[in-house]
Amino acid sequence: MVQNSSRELQDLTSVNTFYLGLLEKGLGQSVPVPAELKKIQEAPDGVPEASTVLKNWLALLDLATTPPLVRDALKTLPSFDVAHSLLRYFTGKASVRSGDRDKTDCIITHLFRHPSGTPPAWHRPEIDTSYELISQSALAFEGELYRALGEMPHESMSQEQVRLLREFEFLYQELEEFRHFDQIMDSGIVQRVREMKQSLGKSFYHPDSLANIAAWNDIFGRKFDVLFHDATKQIKTFAEKVQKEGGSILSRVEGDITVQQLSEIETGELLAEDYQSAQDEFRKVSRYQKAVDKRPVRPQAPAGPARPAGESAPQATPTRPAIPAASAEVAAQPLAASVTPPPRPPVPTVSSQPVQAEVLAVPPSQAVHNSVQEGKIHSARQQIREHVRNAKDPQPANVVPVKKTKLVLSPGEVEAFRAEFEGEKSFRANYANVTMTIVAYLSRMIVEADEYNQKAGSAYLWKPHADALTYLLTTLDRVNMEAEQLMAVARARGLSDKATSLSASLDKLKTYAKTVSQTLQSAEQNAGGPQA
């Protein structure tokens, strides 16, 4: 991408000054610069190829600076001039390196969080606002990005990349479901968004991408901070309560987790770090929160002498049956059985405003829940479609990775996902649509069944997946009815192969759905039966 040479040179000089300031502050001394660069600093217009020299030098400084350094320094600047220079620098560079992409993330998020103009050109959406309002803010911010970038040309985005940006709508729906910090960590949503940004390639730097990503970064970041603080407050409160009741600081809460570890969590330092470098610590906090959830009364005492003869062992927790993997077309490892999850204990509070924890624990309305589930079905369908269309040897199009499982598609199903009938009102379009829906339903059931089995030992994490499976089962009649109608039309038209293919897809889904239904019913009976 080529900018106006004078404007580009000013931006590069501004970025150089910004970087040198960061490094000199960290080192406590000046940074030695090449002689050629000193000439440019003294008379930038008098050095031929000054832009090239500066770019090569800045490429080195890029390796010496980190995204958190850039993020924190931007907060101290009195104006947005340097932020705009940095934005133009990285957009013109269009690097696919993760470090450059992360710094651009910091820049656009900083700009989005400080709306320009009087009145402001956009408003920062609330965490729990509607997707429509989020889209409006992102669109207004996109206009600001175009103004800041000026006449810099942009590579057009492909249809696949545009569709990828639409996934943010479903990510917001998923974010609404999170009520506790360990839900965020268990969901893997941070890594999924990171992979999505990476898959955008150089189109990451398109204003449309930048605007949507900045809005997501802002809202997700605030939700992450709120739930993180809530989790650490809960953990520390538990540790304090144990010690007040006379418990030892070396007492074990669960496994190798001690009360001392719970009391030593540092929230400020963790949130100041880059997520990639601090993710192990975040996972540790998630693990601590789960341990506290399971032990609402008091932690285990340190290991002592064996139980006296004649003393009975504690009663074993009844097991919750595991949902087996889908048969025939799905190759997967068998899933282990898991324990029946107890009710989640109330979140301990120390402030005079305990309402916050209660508000966070309120489940979404049924309408919101249904909308979220439909969004996930749509997302699964799009992901399978992209896999089928983009698959290259040695990864065959008919083998779709689904969690720890590989979903094998029939030739008819592969054909449906490859077809281009969007917006068309015809039998073939309806046939492809229903076929893709059936496969998406099966994919969603496999994902939720796997999550259900893995998290059944948690205090509450199993329930959203049981609810999701229940939704899929209760709406299966609608899918079945549409498929039966299409099969009747296919037979009437003499398309017996189409009817047979659709019937096979439907039977595969119904067989696995029956297994899921039986397991959920068995689990409900076990949980609701009399306790020994």
Coordinates of C-alpha atoms in Angstrom, one line a residue:
M1 CA 0.0 0.0 0.0
V2 CA 1.4 3.4 -1.0
Q3 CA 0.7 6.6 1.0
N4 CA 1.5 10.2 0.3
S5 CA 5.3 10.3 0.9
S6 CA 5.3 13.4 3.1
R7 CA 2.4 12.1 5.3
E8 CA 4.1 8.7 5.5
L9 CA 7.4 10.1 6.6
Q10 CA 5.6 12.2 9.3
D11 CA 3.9 9.0 10.6
L12 CA 7.1 7.0 10.6
T13 CA 8.9 9.7 12.4
S14 CA 6.1 9.9 15.0
V15 CA 6.1 6.1 15.5
N16 CA 9.9 6.2 15.9
T17 CA 9.7 8.9 18.6
F18 CA 6.9 6.9 20.4
Y19 CA 8.9 3.7 20.3
L20 CA 12.2 5.3 21.5
G21 CA 10.3 6.9 24.3
L22 CA 8.9 3.6 25.4
L23 CA 12.3 1.8 25.3
E24 CA 14.2 4.7 27.0
K25 CA 11.7 4.7 29.8
G26 CA 12.1 1.0 30.3
L27 CA 15.9 1.0 30.0
G28 CA 16.5 4.2 32.0
Q29 CA 18.8 5.4 29.4
S30 CA 18.9 6.6 25.7
V31 CA 18.7 4.1 22.9
P32 CA 21.7 4.1 20.5
V33 CA 20.5 4.7 16.9
P34 CA 22.3 4.2 13.6
A35 CA 24.1 7.2 12.1
E36 CA 21.8 7.1 9.1
L37 CA 18.8 7.5 11.3
K38 CA 20.3 10.5 13.1
K39 CA 20.6 12.2 9.7
I40 CA 16.9 11.6 9.1
Q41 CA 16.0 13.0 12.6
E42 CA 18.0 16.2 11.8
A43 CA 16.7 16.7 8.3
P44 CA 14.1 14.1 7.3
D45 CA 13.4 15.6 3.9
G46 CA 17.0 15.8 2.9
V47 CA 17.8 12.0 3.1
P48 CA 16.9 9.9 0.0
E49 CA 15.0 6.8 0.8
A50 CA 14.3 8.1 4.3
S51 CA 11.0 6.1 4.5
T52 CA 12.8 2.9 3.7
V53 CA 15.4 3.5 6.3
L54 CA 12.8 4.3 8.9
K55 CA 10.7 1.2 8.1
N56 CA 13.7 -1.1 8.4
W57 CA 14.6 0.5 11.8
L58 CA 11.0 0.3 13.0
A59 CA 10.8 -3.3 12.1
L60 CA 13.6 -3.8 14.7
L61 CA 11.8 -1.7 17.3
D62 CA 8.6 -3.7 16.7
L63 CA 10.5 -6.7 18.0
A64 CA 11.6 -4.8 21.1
T65 CA 8.2 -3.5 22.1
T66 CA 5.2 -5.5 23.3
P67 CA 1.4 -4.9 22.9
P68 CA 1.0 -4.2 26.7
L69 CA 3.7 -1.5 26.5
V70 CA 1.9 0.2 23.6
R71 CA -1.5 -0.2 25.3
D72 CA -0.4 1.4 28.5
A73 CA 1.5 4.2 26.8
L74 CA -1.4 5.2 24.7
K75 CA -3.4 6.0 27.8
T76 CA -0.9 8.7 28.8
L77 CA -0.9 10.6 25.5
P78 CA -2.8 13.9 25.5
S79 CA -4.2 13.5 21.9
F80 CA -4.9 10.9 19.3
D81 CA -2.3 12.1 16.8
V82 CA 0.3 9.4 17.7
A83 CA -2.5 6.7 17.9
H84 CA -3.5 7.7 14.3
S85 CA 0.1 7.6 13.1
L86 CA 0.5 4.1 14.6
L87 CA -2.8 3.0 13.0
R88 CA -1.6 4.2 9.6
Y89 CA 1.8 2.6 10.1
F90 CA 0.4 -0.8 10.9
T91 CA -2.4 -0.6 8.3
G92 CA 0.2 0.3 5.6
K93 CA 2.5 -2.5 6.8
A94 CA -0.5 -5.0 6.9
S95 CA 1.7 -7.5 8.7
V96 CA 0.3 -11.0 9.6
R97 CA 2.7 -11.3 12.6
S98 CA 0.8 -11.8 15.8
G99 CA 2.7 -9.1 17.6
D100 CA 1.8 -6.5 15.0
R101 CA -1.8 -7.6 15.0
D102 CA -2.0 -7.4 18.8
K103 CA -0.6 -3.9 18.8
T104 CA -3.1 -2.9 16.2
D105 CA -5.8 -4.4 18.5
C106 CA -4.6 -2.2 21.3
I107 CA -4.6 0.9 19.1
I108 CA -8.1 0.5 17.7
T109 CA -9.6 -0.5 21.1
H110 CA -8.0 2.6 22.7
L111 CA -9.6 4.8 19.9
F112 CA -13.0 3.1 20.2
R113 CA -13.0 3.6 24.0
H114 CA -12.6 7.4 23.5
P115 CA -15.3 8.6 21.0
S116 CA -14.3 11.7 19.1
G117 CA -16.4 14.8 18.3
T118 CA -18.9 16.9 20.1
P119 CA -21.4 15.3 20.4
P120 CA -19.5 12.0 20.2
A121 CA -19.6 10.3 16.8
W122 CA -20.5 7.0 18.6
H123 CA -21.2 5.7 22.0
R124 CA -19.5 2.8 23.8
P125 CA -22.1 0.1 24.1
E126 CA -23.0 -1.3 27.5
I127 CA -21.9 -4.9 28.2
D128 CA -25.4 -6.2 28.1
T129 CA -26.7 -4.1 25.2
S130 CA -28.3 -5.4 22.0
Y131 CA -26.3 -6.4 19.0
E132 CA -28.1 -3.8 17.0
L133 CA -26.7 -1.0 19.2
I134 CA -23.2 -2.6 19.0
S135 CA -23.4 -2.7 15.2
Q136 CA -24.4 1.0 15.1
S137 CA -21.4 2.0 17.3
A138 CA -19.1 -0.2 15.2
L139 CA -20.4 1.4 12.0
A140 CA -19.9 4.9 13.3
F141 CA -16.4 4.0 14.4
E142 CA -15.6 2.6 11.0
G143 CA -16.3 6.1 9.6
E144 CA -13.8 7.5 12.0
L145 CA -11.2 4.9 10.9
Y146 CA -11.7 5.9 7.2
R147 CA -11.1 9.5 8.1
A148 CA -8.0 8.7 10.1
L149 CA -6.6 6.5 7.4
G150 CA -7.2 9.1 4.7
E151 CA -6.7 8.0 1.1
M152 CA -4.8 4.8 2.0
P153 CA -6.1 2.0 -0.3
H154 CA -7.6 -1.2 1.1
E155 CA -7.7 -4.7 -0.3
S156 CA -11.3 -5.8 -0.8
M157 CA -12.5 -8.5 1.5
S158 CA -13.6 -11.9 0.1
Q159 CA -17.1 -13.2 0.8
E160 CA -15.7 -15.8 3.2
Q161 CA -14.0 -13.0 5.2
V162 CA -17.2 -10.9 5.3
R163 CA -19.1 -14.0 6.5
L164 CA -16.4 -14.5 9.1
L165 CA -17.0 -11.0 10.6
R166 CA -20.7 -11.9 10.9
E167 CA -19.7 -14.5 13.4
F168 CA -19.3 -11.7 15.9
E169 CA -23.1 -11.6 16.3
F170 CA -23.1 -15.2 17.6
L171 CA -20.0 -14.6 19.8
Y172 CA -21.9 -11.8 21.5
Q173 CA -24.8 -14.1 22.1
E174 CA -22.4 -16.6 23.7
L175 CA -20.9 -13.8 25.8
E176 CA -24.3 -13.0 27.2
E177 CA -24.5 -16.5 28.6
F178 CA -21.4 -16.2 30.8
R179 CA -22.2 -15.5 34.4
H180 CA -18.9 -16.7 36.0
F181 CA -15.2 -16.4 35.1
D182 CA -14.6 -20.1 34.7
Q183 CA -17.3 -20.2 32.0
I184 CA -15.2 -17.8 29.9
M185 CA -12.1 -19.9 30.5
D186 CA -13.8 -23.2 29.8
S187 CA -15.4 -21.9 26.6
G188 CA -12.1 -21.2 24.8
I189 CA -13.7 -18.1 23.3
V190 CA -10.5 -16.0 23.6
Q191 CA -8.5 -18.5 21.5
R192 CA -11.4 -18.8 19.0
V193 CA -11.6 -15.1 18.4
R194 CA -7.8 -15.0 18.1
E195 CA -7.9 -17.7 15.4
M196 CA -10.6 -15.8 13.6
K197 CA -8.5 -12.7 13.6
Q198 CA -5.6 -14.7 12.2
S199 CA -7.7 -16.2 9.5
L200 CA -8.6 -12.8 8.2
G201 CA -5.0 -12.4 7.0
K202 CA -4.3 -8.9 5.7
S203 CA -8.0 -8.2 5.6
F204 CA -7.7 -7.8 9.4
Y205 CA -6.5 -4.2 8.6
H206 CA -9.6 -3.4 6.5
P207 CA -11.7 -0.7 8.3
D208 CA -14.7 -3.0 8.4
S209 CA -12.7 -5.6 10.2
L210 CA -11.0 -3.1 12.5
A211 CA -14.3 -1.5 13.6
N212 CA -16.0 -4.8 14.4
I213 CA -12.9 -6.1 16.2
A214 CA -12.5 -2.9 18.3
A215 CA -16.1 -3.1 19.5
W216 CA -15.7 -6.7 20.4
N217 CA -12.4 -6.0 22.3
D218 CA -14.0 -3.3 24.3
I219 CA -17.1 -5.2 25.4
F220 CA -15.4 -8.5 25.9
G221 CA -12.6 -6.8 27.9
R222 CA -15.0 -5.2 30.3
K223 CA -17.0 -8.4 30.7
F224 CA -13.8 -10.4 31.3
D225 CA -12.7 -7.9 34.0
V226 CA -16.0 -7.9 35.8
L227 CA -16.2 -11.7 36.0
F228 CA -12.5 -12.0 36.9
H229 CA -12.9 -9.5 39.8
D230 CA -16.0 -11.3 40.9
A231 CA -14.1 -14.7 40.9
T232 CA -11.1 -13.4 42.8
K233 CA -13.4 -11.7 45.3
Q234 CA -15.2 -14.9 45.9
I235 CA -11.9 -16.9 46.3
K236 CA -10.3 -14.4 48.7
T237 CA -13.5 -14.2 50.7
F238 CA -13.5 -18.0 51.1
A239 CA -9.9 -18.0 52.2
E240 CA -10.5 -15.3 54.8
K241 CA -13.6 -17.1 56.1
V242 CA -11.6 -20.3 56.6
Q243 CA -8.9 -18.6 58.5
K244 CA -11.4 -16.7 60.7
E245 CA -13.0 -20.1 61.6
G246 CA -9.6 -21.3 62.8
G247 CA -8.5 -23.2 59.6
S248 CA -4.8 -23.5 58.7
I249 CA -3.5 -21.5 55.8
L250 CA -1.9 -24.7 54.7
S251 CA -5.2 -26.6 54.6
R252 CA -6.0 -28.2 51.3
V253 CA -9.2 -27.0 49.5
E254 CA -9.0 -29.6 46.7
G255 CA -6.1 -31.7 45.5
D256 CA -2.9 -29.6 45.8
I257 CA -4.8 -26.2 46.2
T258 CA -4.3 -24.7 49.6
V259 CA -5.9 -21.8 51.4
Q260 CA -2.6 -19.9 51.1
Q261 CA -2.7 -20.0 47.3
L262 CA -6.3 -18.6 47.3
S263 CA -5.3 -15.7 49.5
E264 CA -2.3 -14.7 47.4
I265 CA -4.0 -14.0 44.1
E266 CA -3.0 -10.6 42.6
T267 CA -5.7 -9.2 40.4
G268 CA -4.1 -5.9 39.2
E269 CA -0.9 -7.5 38.0
L270 CA -2.7 -10.2 36.0
L271 CA -5.0 -7.8 34.2
A272 CA -2.1 -5.6 33.3
E273 CA -0.4 -8.5 31.4
D274 CA -1.1 -9.6 27.9
Y275 CA -3.6 -12.4 27.8
Q276 CA -1.3 -14.7 25.9
S277 CA 1.5 -14.4 28.6
A278 CA -0.9 -14.5 31.5
Q279 CA -3.4 -17.2 30.4
D280 CA -1.8 -19.9 32.6
E281 CA -2.5 -17.6 35.6
F282 CA -6.1 -17.0 34.4
R283 CA -6.6 -20.7 34.2
K284 CA -5.3 -21.1 37.7
V285 CA -7.9 -18.6 38.9
S286 CA -10.6 -20.5 37.1
R287 CA -9.4 -23.7 38.7
Y288 CA -9.4 -22.1 42.2
Q289 CA -13.0 -20.8 41.6
K290 CA -14.2 -24.3 40.7
A291 CA -12.5 -25.7 43.9
V292 CA -14.3 -23.1 46.0
D293 CA -17.6 -23.9 44.4
K294 CA -17.3 -27.5 45.4
R295 CA -16.2 -26.8 49.0
P296 CA -18.7 -24.2 50.3
V297 CA -18.2 -25.1 54.0
R298 CA -14.5 -25.8 54.8
P299 CA -11.5 -27.2 53.0
Q300 CA -9.9 -30.6 53.5
A301 CA -7.5 -30.8 56.4
P302 CA -3.8 -31.6 55.7
A303 CA -3.2 -35.3 55.2
G304 CA -3.3 -37.2 58.6
P305 CA -3.4 -40.7 60.0
A306 CA -5.5 -43.4 58.4
R307 CA -9.2 -43.7 59.3
P308 CA -9.7 -45.7 62.6
A309 CA -10.9 -49.3 62.2
G310 CA -14.6 -49.6 62.1
E311 CA -15.2 -46.0 60.8
S312 CA -17.2 -46.0 57.7
A313 CA -16.0 -44.4 54.5
P314 CA -17.9 -41.3 53.2
Q315 CA -20.8 -42.1 50.9
A316 CA -19.8 -42.0 47.2
T317 CA -21.4 -39.3 45.0
P318 CA -23.9 -40.9 42.6
T319 CA -22.7 -40.8 39.0
R320 CA -24.3 -38.9 36.1
P321 CA -24.4 -41.1 33.0
A322 CA -22.2 -40.0 30.2
I323 CA -23.6 -39.5 26.7
P324 CA -21.8 -41.8 24.2
A325 CA -20.4 -40.5 21.0
A326 CA -22.6 -40.6 17.9
S327 CA -22.3 -44.0 16.3
A328 CA -21.4 -45.3 12.8
E329 CA -20.5 -42.0 11.0
V330 CA -18.5 -40.6 13.9
A331 CA -15.1 -41.8 15.0
A332 CA -14.4 -40.7 18.6
Q333 CA -12.9 -41.8 21.9
P334 CA -15.5 -43.1 24.4
L335 CA -16.4 -40.4 26.9
A336 CA -15.9 -41.1 30.6
A337 CA -18.8 -41.1 33.0
S338 CA -18.9 -38.1 35.3
V339 CA -20.3 -37.3 38.7
T340 CA -23.7 -35.6 39.4
P341 CA -23.1 -31.9 39.8
P342 CA -24.3 -30.4 43.1
P343 CA -26.1 -27.1 43.1
R344 CA -23.8 -24.1 42.9
P345 CA -23.3 -22.5 46.3
P346 CA -24.1 -18.8 46.7
V347 CA -21.2 -16.5 45.9
P348 CA -19.8 -15.1 49.2
T349 CA -19.7 -11.4 49.5
V350 CA -18.0 -9.0 51.8
S351 CA -19.3 -5.7 50.5
S352 CA -22.5 -3.9 51.6
Q353 CA -23.8 -4.5 48.0
P354 CA -24.3 -8.3 47.6
V355 CA -26.8 -7.7 44.8
Q356 CA -24.1 -7.8 42.1
A357 CA -23.4 -11.5 42.4
E358 CA -27.1 -12.3 42.4
V359 CA -27.6 -10.2 39.3
L360 CA -24.8 -12.1 37.5
A361 CA -26.4 -15.4 38.5
V362 CA -29.8 -14.7 36.9
P363 CA -30.2 -17.0 33.9
P364 CA -31.2 -15.5 30.5
S365 CA -34.8 -15.4 29.5
Q366 CA -36.2 -18.3 27.4
A367 CA -36.4 -16.1 24.4
V368 CA -32.7 -15.1 24.7
H369 CA -31.8 -18.8 25.3
N370 CA -33.6 -19.9 22.2
S371 CA -32.0 -17.1 20.1
V372 CA -28.6 -18.1 21.4
Q373 CA -29.1 -21.8 20.5
E374 CA -30.4 -20.9 17.0
G375 CA -27.3 -18.7 16.6
K376 CA -25.0 -21.6 17.5
I377 CA -26.8 -23.9 15.1
H378 CA -26.2 -21.3 12.4
S379 CA -22.6 -20.9 13.4
A380 CA -22.0 -24.7 13.3
R381 CA -23.6 -24.8 9.8
Q382 CA -21.3 -22.0 8.6
Q383 CA -18.2 -23.7 10.0
I384 CA -19.0 -27.0 8.3
R385 CA -19.7 -25.2 5.1
E386 CA -16.4 -23.4 5.2
H387 CA -14.6 -26.6 6.0
V388 CA -16.2 -28.4 3.0
R389 CA -15.5 -25.6 0.6
N390 CA -11.9 -24.9 1.7
A391 CA -10.8 -28.5 2.4
K392 CA -7.6 -29.6 0.5
D393 CA -5.7 -32.8 0.5
P394 CA -4.7 -34.5 2.8
Q395 CA -7.8 -33.1 4.7
P396 CA -10.8 -34.5 2.9
A397 CA -13.9 -32.4 2.6
N398 CA -16.2 -35.1 4.0
V399 CA -14.4 -35.4 7.3
V400 CA -15.3 -32.5 9.6
P401 CA -13.5 -32.0 12.9
V402 CA -16.1 -31.6 15.7
K403 CA -14.5 -31.2 19.2
K404 CA -12.6 -34.5 19.8
T405 CA -14.7 -36.2 17.1
K406 CA -14.6 -36.4 13.3
L407 CA -18.0 -36.1 11.7
V408 CA -18.1 -38.0 8.4
L409 CA -20.4 -36.5 5.8
S410 CA -22.2 -38.5 3.1
P411 CA -21.7 -37.5 -0.6
G412 CA -25.2 -35.9 -0.5
E413 CA -24.3 -33.9 2.5
V414 CA -21.1 -32.7 1.0
E415 CA -23.0 -31.7 -2.1
A416 CA -25.5 -29.7 0.0
F417 CA -22.7 -27.7 1.7
R418 CA -21.0 -26.9 -1.6
A419 CA -24.1 -25.7 -3.4
E420 CA -24.8 -22.0 -4.0
F421 CA -28.6 -21.6 -3.6
E422 CA -28.8 -18.7 -1.2
G423 CA -31.9 -16.6 -1.8
E424 CA -33.3 -19.1 -4.3
K425 CA -36.8 -20.4 -3.7
S426 CA -36.8 -23.9 -5.2
F427 CA -36.8 -27.5 -4.2
R428 CA -33.1 -27.9 -4.6
A429 CA -32.5 -24.9 -2.4
N430 CA -34.9 -26.2 0.3
Y431 CA -33.3 -29.7 0.0
A432 CA -29.8 -28.3 0.6
N433 CA -31.0 -26.1 3.4
V434 CA -32.7 -28.9 5.3
T435 CA -29.7 -31.3 4.7
M436 CA -27.3 -28.7 6.2
T437 CA -29.6 -28.1 9.1
I438 CA -29.7 -31.8 9.9
V439 CA -25.9 -32.0 9.9
A440 CA -25.6 -28.8 12.0
Y441 CA -28.0 -30.3 14.6
L442 CA -25.9 -33.4 14.8
S443 CA -22.7 -31.4 15.1
R444 CA -24.2 -29.3 17.9
M445 CA -25.4 -32.3 19.8
I446 CA -21.9 -33.9 19.6
V447 CA -20.3 -30.6 20.9
E448 CA -22.8 -30.2 23.7
A449 CA -22.7 -33.8 24.7
D450 CA -18.9 -33.7 25.0
E451 CA -19.0 -30.5 27.0
Y452 CA -21.8 -32.0 29.2
N453 CA -19.7 -35.1 30.0
Q454 CA -16.5 -33.1 30.7
K455 CA -18.2 -30.6 33.0
A456 CA -20.7 -32.8 34.9
G457 CA -18.4 -32.8 37.9
S458 CA -18.6 -29.0 38.2
A459 CA -20.9 -27.2 40.5
Y460 CA -22.9 -25.7 37.6
L461 CA -21.1 -25.8 34.3
W462 CA -22.9 -29.0 33.1
K463 CA -26.3 -27.3 33.1
P464 CA -26.0 -24.9 30.1
H465 CA -25.0 -27.9 28.0
A466 CA -27.9 -30.0 29.3
D467 CA -30.2 -27.0 28.5
A468 CA -28.7 -26.8 25.0
L469 CA -29.2 -30.5 24.4
T470 CA -32.8 -30.2 25.6
Y471 CA -33.4 -27.3 23.1
L472 CA -32.0 -29.4 20.3
L473 CA -34.2 -32.4 21.2
T474 CA -37.4 -30.3 21.6
T475 CA -37.0 -28.6 18.2
L476 CA -36.1 -31.8 16.4
D477 CA -39.7 -32.4 15.4
R478 CA -39.6 -29.2 13.3
V479 CA -36.6 -30.5 11.4
N480 CA -38.1 -33.9 11.0
M481 CA -41.3 -32.5 9.6
E482 CA -39.5 -30.4 7.0
A483 CA -37.4 -33.4 6.0
E484 CA -40.4 -35.7 5.7
Q485 CA -42.2 -33.1 3.4
L486 CA -39.1 -32.8 1.2
M487 CA -38.7 -36.6 1.0
A488 CA -42.4 -36.8 -0.1
V489 CA -41.8 -34.2 -2.9
A490 CA -38.6 -36.0 -4.0
R491 CA -40.3 -39.3 -4.3
A492 CA -43.2 -37.7 -6.2
R493 CA -40.7 -36.2 -8.7
G494 CA -38.9 -39.5 -9.1
L495 CA -35.8 -38.4 -7.2
S496 CA -35.5 -41.5 -5.1
D497 CA -31.8 -41.0 -4.6
K498 CA -32.4 -37.6 -3.0
A499 CA -35.1 -39.0 -0.7
T500 CA -32.8 -41.9 0.3
S501 CA -29.9 -39.6 1.1
L502 CA -32.0 -37.2 3.1
S503 CA -33.6 -40.2 5.0
A504 CA -30.1 -41.5 5.9
S505 CA -29.0 -38.1 7.2
L506 CA -32.2 -37.8 9.3
D507 CA -31.9 -41.4 10.7
K508 CA -28.3 -40.7 11.8
L509 CA -29.4 -37.6 13.7
K510 CA -32.5 -39.3 15.2
T511 CA -30.4 -42.3 16.4
Y512 CA -28.0 -40.1 18.3
A513 CA -30.8 -37.8 19.5
K514 CA -32.5 -40.9 21.0
T515 CA -29.3 -41.8 22.9
V516 CA -28.9 -38.2 24.2
S517 CA -32.6 -38.2 25.3
Q518 CA -32.3 -41.4 27.2
T519 CA -29.1 -40.4 29.0
L520 CA -30.5 -37.0 30.0
Q521 CA -33.7 -38.7 31.4
S522 CA -31.6 -41.2 33.3
A523 CA -29.5 -38.4 34.8
E524 CA -32.6 -36.5 35.8
Q525 CA -34.0 -39.5 37.6
N526 CA -30.7 -40.2 39.4
A527 CA -30.4 -36.6 40.5
G528 CA -34.1 -36.4 41.7
G529 CA -34.2 -39.8 43.4
P530 CA -34.0 -40.4 47.1
Q531 CA -30.5 -40.0 48.6
A532 CA -29.0 -42.7 50.8

